mmCIF file of C-alpha atoms in Angstrom:
data_model
loop_
_atom_site.group_PDB
_atom_site.id
_atom_site.type_symbol
_atom_site.label_atom_id
_atom_site.label_comp_id
_atom_site.label_asym_id
_atom_site.label_seq_id
_atom_site.Cartn_x
_atom_site.Cartn_y
_atom_site.Cartn_z
ATOM 1 C CA GLN G 1339 117.168 58.891 -71.106
ATOM 2 C CA LEU G 1340 117.501 60.647 -67.808
ATOM 3 C CA VAL G 1341 114.631 62.936 -67.306
ATOM 4 C CA GLY G 1342 115.684 64.254 -63.743
ATOM 5 C CA TYR G 1343 116.085 63.155 -60.163
ATOM 6 C CA VAL G 1344 114.554 63.829 -56.647
ATOM 7 C CA ARG G 1345 116.740 64.265 -53.644
ATOM 8 C CA VAL G 1346 115.213 63.682 -50.293
ATOM 9 C CA SER G 1347 116.907 64.444 -46.957
ATOM 10 C CA GLN G 1348 115.758 64.601 -43.384
ATOM 11 C CA SER G 1349 117.691 66.025 -40.309
ATOM 12 C CA LEU G 1350 118.972 63.506 -37.787
ATOM 13 C CA GLU G 1351 119.239 65.842 -35.022
ATOM 14 C CA GLU G 1352 115.827 64.791 -33.381
ATOM 15 C CA PHE G 1353 117.082 61.037 -33.702
ATOM 16 C CA GLU G 1354 120.303 61.737 -31.975
ATOM 17 C CA GLU G 1355 118.668 63.748 -29.290
ATOM 18 C CA THR G 1356 116.350 60.813 -28.685
ATOM 19 C CA LEU G 1357 119.102 58.343 -28.569
ATOM 20 C CA GLU G 1358 121.012 60.698 -25.972
ATOM 21 C CA LYS G 1359 117.918 60.836 -23.791
ATOM 22 C CA LEU G 1360 117.776 57.045 -23.821
ATOM 23 C CA ASP G 1361 121.309 56.686 -23.034
ATOM 24 C CA TRP G 1362 121.035 59.067 -19.998
ATOM 25 C CA GLY G 1363 117.758 57.246 -18.949
ATOM 26 C CA LEU G 1364 119.369 53.903 -19.125
ATOM 27 C CA GLY G 1365 122.560 55.066 -17.246
ATOM 28 C CA GLY G 1366 120.545 56.665 -14.576
ATOM 29 C CA GLY G 1367 118.291 53.581 -14.292
ATOM 30 C CA ILE G 1368 121.448 51.345 -13.850
ATOM 31 C CA ILE G 1369 122.762 53.688 -11.206
ATOM 32 C CA ILE G 1370 119.732 53.743 -9.356
ATOM 33 C CA THR G 1371 119.225 50.064 -9.557
ATOM 34 C CA LEU G 1372 122.841 49.486 -8.151
ATOM 35 C CA VAL G 1373 122.244 51.906 -5.298
ATOM 36 C CA LEU G 1374 118.928 50.416 -4.393
ATOM 37 C CA SER G 1375 120.442 46.860 -4.659
ATOM 38 C CA GLY G 1376 123.393 47.937 -2.488
ATOM 39 C CA VAL G 1377 121.093 49.445 0.170
ATOM 40 C CA GLY G 1378 118.721 46.412 -0.022
ATOM 41 C CA GLY G 1379 121.655 44.121 0.353
ATOM 42 C CA ILE G 1380 122.997 45.866 3.453
ATOM 43 C CA LEU G 1381 119.438 45.846 4.930
ATOM 44 C CA LEU G 1382 119.105 42.166 4.216
ATOM 45 C CA THR G 1383 122.452 41.322 5.396
ATOM 46 C CA ARG G 1384 121.948 43.154 8.711
ATOM 47 C CA GLN G 1385 118.537 41.545 9.224
ATOM 48 C CA ALA G 1386 120.119 37.933 8.391
ATOM 49 C CA MET G 1387 123.091 38.625 10.759
ATOM 50 C CA GLN G 1388 120.960 39.903 13.609
ATOM 51 C CA PRO G 1389 119.918 36.568 15.048
ATOM 52 C CA ILE G 1390 123.593 35.173 14.756
ATOM 53 C CA GLU G 1391 124.881 38.397 16.543
ATOM 54 C CA GLU G 1392 122.113 38.024 19.145
ATOM 55 C CA SER G 1393 123.183 34.287 19.625
ATOM 56 C CA PHE G 1394 126.807 35.138 19.915
ATOM 57 C CA GLN G 1395 126.073 37.814 22.648
ATOM 58 C CA ARG G 1396 124.063 35.357 24.455
ATOM 59 C CA LEU G 1397 126.830 32.680 24.210
ATOM 60 C CA LYS G 1398 129.162 35.252 25.556
ATOM 61 C CA GLN G 1399 126.916 36.179 28.437
ATOM 62 C CA PHE G 1400 126.340 32.446 29.215
ATOM 63 C CA THR G 1401 130.063 31.844 29.114
ATOM 64 C CA ALA G 1402 130.659 34.873 31.602
ATOM 65 C CA ASP G 1403 127.913 33.907 34.011
ATOM 66 C CA ALA G 1404 128.780 30.184 33.985
ATOM 67 C CA SER G 1405 132.446 30.973 34.696
ATOM 68 C CA HIS G 1406 131.479 33.478 37.464
ATOM 69 C CA GLU G 1407 129.164 31.065 38.982
ATOM 70 C CA LEU G 1408 131.618 28.237 38.910
ATOM 71 C CA ARG G 1409 133.978 30.206 40.987
ATOM 72 C CA SER G 1410 132.239 29.482 44.355
ATOM 73 C CA PRO G 1411 131.971 25.851 44.071
ATOM 74 C CA LEU G 1412 135.525 25.369 42.826
ATOM 75 C CA MET G 1413 136.689 27.546 45.752
ATOM 76 C CA ALA G 1414 134.815 25.255 48.144
ATOM 77 C CA ILE G 1415 136.340 22.198 46.727
ATOM 78 C CA LYS G 1416 139.777 23.581 46.747
ATOM 79 C CA ILE G 1417 139.491 24.745 50.381
ATOM 80 C CA ASN G 1418 138.228 21.415 51.587
ATOM 81 C CA ALA G 1419 140.944 19.481 49.628
ATOM 82 C CA ASP G 1420 143.819 21.824 51.084
ATOM 83 C CA LEU G 1421 142.428 21.346 54.376
ATOM 84 C CA ALA G 1422 142.515 17.719 54.108
ATOM 85 C CA LEU G 1423 145.974 17.699 52.844
ATOM 86 C CA GLU G 1424 147.105 19.684 55.998
ATOM 87 C CA TYR G 1425 146.470 16.548 58.045
ATOM 88 C CA PRO G 1426 147.755 13.672 55.964
ATOM 89 C CA GLU G 1427 148.343 11.360 58.896
ATOM 90 C CA GLU G 1428 144.525 11.383 59.593
ATOM 91 C CA ILE G 1429 143.488 10.378 56.207
ATOM 92 C CA GLY G 1430 145.967 7.700 54.976
ATOM 93 C CA ALA G 1431 148.387 7.584 52.072
ATOM 94 C CA LYS G 1432 145.738 6.543 49.464
ATOM 95 C CA GLU G 1433 143.484 9.324 50.451
ATOM 96 C CA VAL G 1434 146.374 11.749 50.182
ATOM 97 C CA GLU G 1435 146.756 10.780 46.529
ATOM 98 C CA LYS G 1436 143.247 11.230 45.770
ATOM 99 C CA PHE G 1437 143.054 14.645 47.477
ATOM 100 C CA GLN G 1438 146.127 15.856 45.723
ATOM 101 C CA ALA G 1439 144.488 14.682 42.447
ATOM 102 C CA ILE G 1440 141.310 16.776 43.465
ATOM 103 C CA ALA G 1441 143.303 19.678 44.288
ATOM 104 C CA SER G 1442 145.199 19.546 41.101
ATOM 105 C CA ALA G 1443 142.076 19.181 39.007
ATOM 106 C CA THR G 1444 140.319 22.045 40.978
ATOM 107 C CA ASN G 1445 143.283 24.414 40.258
ATOM 108 C CA GLN G 1446 143.098 23.656 36.504
ATOM 109 C CA MET G 1447 139.478 24.213 36.465
ATOM 110 C CA THR G 1448 139.654 27.377 38.361
ATOM 111 C CA ARG G 1449 142.374 28.778 35.910
ATOM 112 C CA LEU G 1450 140.158 27.738 32.996
ATOM 113 C CA THR G 1451 136.927 29.497 34.378
ATOM 114 C CA GLU G 1452 139.057 32.525 35.047
ATOM 115 C CA ASP G 1453 140.342 32.633 31.488
ATOM 116 C CA LEU G 1454 136.994 32.015 29.942
ATOM 117 C CA LEU G 1455 135.613 34.802 32.107
ATOM 118 C CA PHE G 1456 138.501 37.070 30.853
ATOM 119 C CA LEU G 1457 137.780 36.297 27.224
ATOM 120 C CA ALA G 1458 134.044 36.793 27.435
ATOM 121 C CA ARG G 1459 134.440 40.126 29.099
ATOM 122 C CA THR G 1460 137.377 41.501 27.385
ATOM 123 C CA ASP G 1461 136.580 41.377 23.482
ATOM 124 C CA LYS G 1462 137.010 45.064 23.892
ATOM 125 C CA VAL G 1463 139.196 46.652 26.716
ATOM 126 C CA PRO G 1464 137.523 49.958 28.038
ATOM 127 C CA ASN G 1465 140.130 52.588 27.500
ATOM 128 C CA GLN G 1466 138.562 55.077 29.861
ATOM 129 C CA ASN G 1467 140.902 53.790 32.680
ATOM 130 C CA TRP G 1468 143.958 53.624 30.511
ATOM 131 C CA GLU G 1469 147.222 55.396 31.645
ATOM 132 C CA THR G 1470 150.444 56.266 30.428
ATOM 133 C CA LEU G 1471 152.697 53.280 31.154
ATOM 134 C CA ASN G 1472 156.535 52.562 31.113
ATOM 135 C CA LEU G 1473 156.471 49.179 29.243
ATOM 136 C CA THR G 1474 160.289 48.669 30.203
ATOM 137 C CA SER G 1475 159.356 48.760 33.716
ATOM 138 C CA ILE G 1476 156.747 46.315 33.291
ATOM 139 C CA LEU G 1477 159.071 43.826 31.427
ATOM 140 C CA GLU G 1478 161.863 44.423 34.214
ATOM 141 C CA ASN G 1479 159.546 43.476 36.866
ATOM 142 C CA LEU G 1480 158.539 40.253 34.940
ATOM 143 C CA VAL G 1481 162.025 39.124 34.252
ATOM 144 C CA GLN G 1482 163.080 39.578 37.911
ATOM 145 C CA LEU G 1483 159.896 37.546 38.882
ATOM 146 C CA TYR G 1484 160.588 34.624 36.402
ATOM 147 C CA LYS G 1485 164.423 34.370 36.967
ATOM 148 C CA PRO G 1486 163.949 31.950 39.903
ATOM 149 C CA GLN G 1487 161.694 29.765 37.718
ATOM 150 C CA ALA G 1488 164.234 29.955 34.760
ATOM 151 C CA GLN G 1489 167.276 29.115 37.212
ATOM 152 C CA ALA G 1490 165.424 26.138 38.619
ATOM 153 C CA LYS G 1491 165.076 24.715 35.059
ATOM 154 C CA GLN G 1492 168.580 25.781 34.075
ATOM 155 C CA ILE G 1493 167.321 28.162 31.480
ATOM 156 C CA ASN G 1494 169.200 31.428 30.776
ATOM 157 C CA LEU G 1495 166.586 34.211 30.882
ATOM 158 C CA ILE G 1496 168.040 37.296 29.577
ATOM 159 C CA SER G 1497 166.721 40.736 28.462
ATOM 160 C CA GLN G 1498 167.767 43.628 26.343
ATOM 161 C CA LEU G 1499 165.314 46.381 27.159
ATOM 162 C CA SER G 1500 165.403 49.890 25.717
ATOM 163 C CA GLU G 1501 164.737 52.724 28.311
ATOM 164 C CA ASN G 1502 161.694 54.546 28.805
ATOM 165 C CA LEU G 1503 159.207 52.846 26.275
ATOM 166 C CA TYR G 1504 155.889 54.656 27.037
ATOM 167 C CA LEU G 1505 152.361 53.835 25.886
ATOM 168 C CA MET G 1506 148.809 54.048 26.783
ATOM 169 C CA GLY G 1507 146.931 51.035 28.391
ATOM 170 C CA ASP G 1508 145.997 49.055 31.223
ATOM 171 C CA SER G 1509 148.854 47.766 33.223
ATOM 172 C CA VAL G 1510 147.193 44.631 34.358
ATOM 173 C CA GLN G 1511 146.146 43.451 31.014
ATOM 174 C CA LEU G 1512 149.442 44.277 29.560
ATOM 175 C CA THR G 1513 151.380 42.432 32.397
ATOM 176 C CA ARG G 1514 149.191 39.304 31.828
ATOM 177 C CA LEU G 1515 150.004 39.472 28.037
ATOM 178 C CA PHE G 1516 153.841 39.329 28.635
ATOM 179 C CA THR G 1517 153.258 36.805 31.613
ATOM 180 C CA ASN G 1518 151.613 34.545 29.372
ATOM 181 C CA LEU G 1519 154.377 34.776 26.696
ATOM 182 C CA ILE G 1520 157.194 34.229 29.255
ATOM 183 C CA GLU G 1521 155.508 31.300 30.840
ATOM 184 C CA ASN G 1522 154.881 29.801 27.513
ATOM 185 C CA ALA G 1523 158.616 30.287 26.509
ATOM 186 C CA LEU G 1524 159.756 28.917 29.724
ATOM 187 C CA TYR G 1525 157.587 25.692 29.620
ATOM 188 C CA TYR G 1526 158.529 24.769 26.018
ATOM 189 C CA THR G 1527 162.333 25.464 26.424
ATOM 190 C CA PRO G 1528 164.241 22.376 27.655
ATOM 191 C CA SER G 1529 167.001 22.715 30.255
ATOM 192 C CA SER G 1530 170.257 24.758 29.151
ATOM 193 C CA GLY G 1531 168.072 26.682 26.776
ATOM 194 C CA VAL G 1532 167.726 30.352 26.420
ATOM 195 C CA VAL G 1533 164.789 32.731 26.639
ATOM 196 C CA GLU G 1534 165.480 36.283 25.461
ATOM 197 C CA ILE G 1535 163.317 39.343 25.791
ATOM 198 C CA LYS G 1536 164.054 42.279 23.476
ATOM 199 C CA THR G 1537 162.427 45.826 22.877
ATOM 200 C CA SER G 1538 162.761 48.328 20.317
ATOM 201 C CA ARG G 1539 160.813 51.333 18.811
ATOM 202 C CA VAL G 1540 160.316 51.930 15.159
ATOM 203 C CA ALA G 1541 158.566 55.345 14.379
ATOM 204 C CA SER G 1542 155.463 55.283 16.570
ATOM 205 C CA GLN G 1543 155.418 51.493 17.257
ATOM 206 C CA LEU G 1544 156.851 49.601 20.002
ATOM 207 C CA TYR G 1545 158.116 45.912 19.439
ATOM 208 C CA VAL G 1546 158.793 43.292 22.041
ATOM 209 C CA ASN G 1547 160.275 39.995 20.979
ATOM 210 C CA VAL G 1548 160.083 36.954 23.319
ATOM 211 C CA GLN G 1549 162.325 34.390 21.643
ATOM 212 C CA ASP G 1550 163.271 30.789 22.870
ATOM 213 C CA THR G 1551 165.301 27.799 21.999
ATOM 214 C CA GLY G 1552 162.435 25.541 22.588
ATOM 215 C CA VAL G 1553 160.697 22.813 20.862
ATOM 216 C CA GLY G 1554 159.432 25.125 18.026
ATOM 217 C CA ILE G 1555 156.145 24.900 15.996
ATOM 218 C CA ALA G 1556 155.619 23.169 12.634
ATOM 219 C CA PRO G 1557 154.938 25.536 9.770
ATOM 220 C CA GLU G 1558 151.478 24.206 9.104
ATOM 221 C CA HIS G 1559 150.495 24.879 12.784
ATOM 222 C CA ILE G 1560 151.724 28.597 12.847
ATOM 223 C CA ASP G 1561 148.498 29.954 11.928
ATOM 224 C CA LYS G 1562 146.636 28.119 14.546
ATOM 225 C CA VAL G 1563 148.682 28.861 17.801
ATOM 226 C CA PHE G 1564 146.299 31.898 18.700
ATOM 227 C CA GLU G 1565 143.212 29.663 18.539
ATOM 228 C CA ARG G 1566 141.442 28.907 21.755
ATOM 229 C CA PHE G 1567 142.197 25.527 23.099
ATOM 230 C CA TRP G 1568 144.269 24.527 20.092
ATOM 231 C CA ARG G 1569 147.100 21.894 20.679
ATOM 232 C CA ALA G 1570 149.665 20.866 18.144
ATOM 233 C CA ASP G 1571 150.360 17.421 19.821
ATOM 234 C CA LEU G 1572 149.927 15.508 22.991
ATOM 235 C CA SER G 1573 152.967 17.447 24.272
ATOM 236 C CA ARG G 1574 150.875 20.725 24.438
ATOM 237 C CA SER G 1575 148.509 19.277 26.850
ATOM 238 C CA TYR G 1576 147.500 21.037 30.049
ATOM 239 C CA TRP G 1577 150.447 22.125 32.274
ATOM 240 C CA GLY G 1578 150.692 23.583 35.611
ATOM 241 C CA GLY G 1579 147.163 24.470 35.932
ATOM 242 C CA GLY G 1580 147.232 26.064 32.498
ATOM 243 C CA SER G 1581 143.847 26.127 30.538
ATOM 244 C CA GLY G 1582 145.217 26.299 26.970
ATOM 245 C CA LEU G 1583 144.059 29.852 26.476
ATOM 246 C CA GLY G 1584 147.282 31.833 27.232
ATOM 247 C CA LEU G 1585 148.311 32.815 23.793
ATOM 248 C CA ALA G 1586 144.436 33.433 22.764
ATOM 249 C CA ILE G 1587 144.239 35.698 25.717
ATOM 250 C CA ALA G 1588 147.671 37.652 24.899
ATOM 251 C CA GLN G 1589 146.581 38.007 21.122
ATOM 252 C CA ALA G 1590 143.219 39.540 22.567
ATOM 253 C CA ILE G 1591 145.006 41.982 24.898
ATOM 254 C CA ALA G 1592 147.304 43.087 22.005
ATOM 255 C CA GLN G 1593 144.579 43.764 19.738
ATOM 256 C CA ASN G 1594 142.440 45.584 22.257
ATOM 257 C CA HIS G 1595 145.530 47.860 22.648
ATOM 258 C CA GLY G 1596 145.735 48.520 18.903
ATOM 259 C CA GLY G 1597 148.517 46.122 18.521
ATOM 260 C CA LEU G 1598 149.245 42.614 17.299
ATOM 261 C CA ILE G 1599 151.300 39.447 18.164
ATOM 262 C CA THR G 1600 153.018 37.589 15.371
ATOM 263 C CA VAL G 1601 155.260 34.428 15.572
ATOM 264 C CA THR G 1602 158.010 32.814 13.685
ATOM 265 C CA SER G 1603 159.239 29.301 14.485
ATOM 266 C CA GLN G 1604 161.263 26.258 13.518
ATOM 267 C CA LEU G 1605 160.931 22.767 14.855
ATOM 268 C CA GLY G 1606 163.837 22.002 17.150
ATOM 269 C CA ILE G 1607 165.156 25.366 16.955
ATOM 270 C CA GLY G 1608 162.785 27.608 18.845
ATOM 271 C CA SER G 1609 160.045 30.333 18.492
ATOM 272 C CA CYS G 1610 159.989 34.040 18.485
ATOM 273 C CA PHE G 1611 156.746 36.088 19.434
ATOM 274 C CA THR G 1612 156.725 39.592 18.404
ATOM 275 C CA VAL G 1613 154.366 42.073 20.164
ATOM 276 C CA ARG G 1614 153.724 45.203 18.413
ATOM 277 C CA LEU G 1615 151.976 48.128 20.181
ATOM 278 C CA PRO G 1616 151.343 51.738 19.554
ATOM 279 C CA ALA G 1617 153.647 54.150 21.374
ATOM 280 C CA SER G 1618 152.167 57.068 23.271
#
């Protein structure tokens, strides 16, 4: 027999309020932890990288100093070898061959030290001395300069240059960039081949294509062509006093001018190096 019942209730508002406070506290704690972890990670990374950066800077400085100091003895060797070769009748045929080998090796070492010095000093080209340059004029001068060399090798050096392509930069550096590309194309293009230089402008970017019908580059080696001292095979050995740093230097100059060099190639068909630079 039901006599009665008792109903008991309690408001959950206080409980929900406590849960909300806990949620905010937990969320805030997570955010603060993430921020502190990020800041701590950055500080620890900088502290860990500092010795590496210092070692890298010391290595760069050593490379620059060593290259600079090697100039004088190499010049002395070159002068003495050239002097001996001016009077071959006084030193004999065998000695002439030895002095020629010495002169050739000295020229190669001189070019190598100059290239190493350049790379050590130009990780960032200072732009305070930059000026407005006519890229078309620079390329026209280089085409005229290398036409005799191309003709001697029976290579057809042709150009299709747009007029008045202006950009901000260093004329010496940009001349060296395209000199390295043209020399590279002429060297790896056989007789009766073609080396073509074309320019264009797309929006605010200038494009220069240096295309050849040379030996080409294997697909697996495309990503390595701008590495310092990299050689795909024995055929890419030192040539004409070259140091093996030409493409690395060209890429460094392009990057320092806010640009980039890319390459496409097929074995036995040829290669095309495309330089992209910002227009002024």
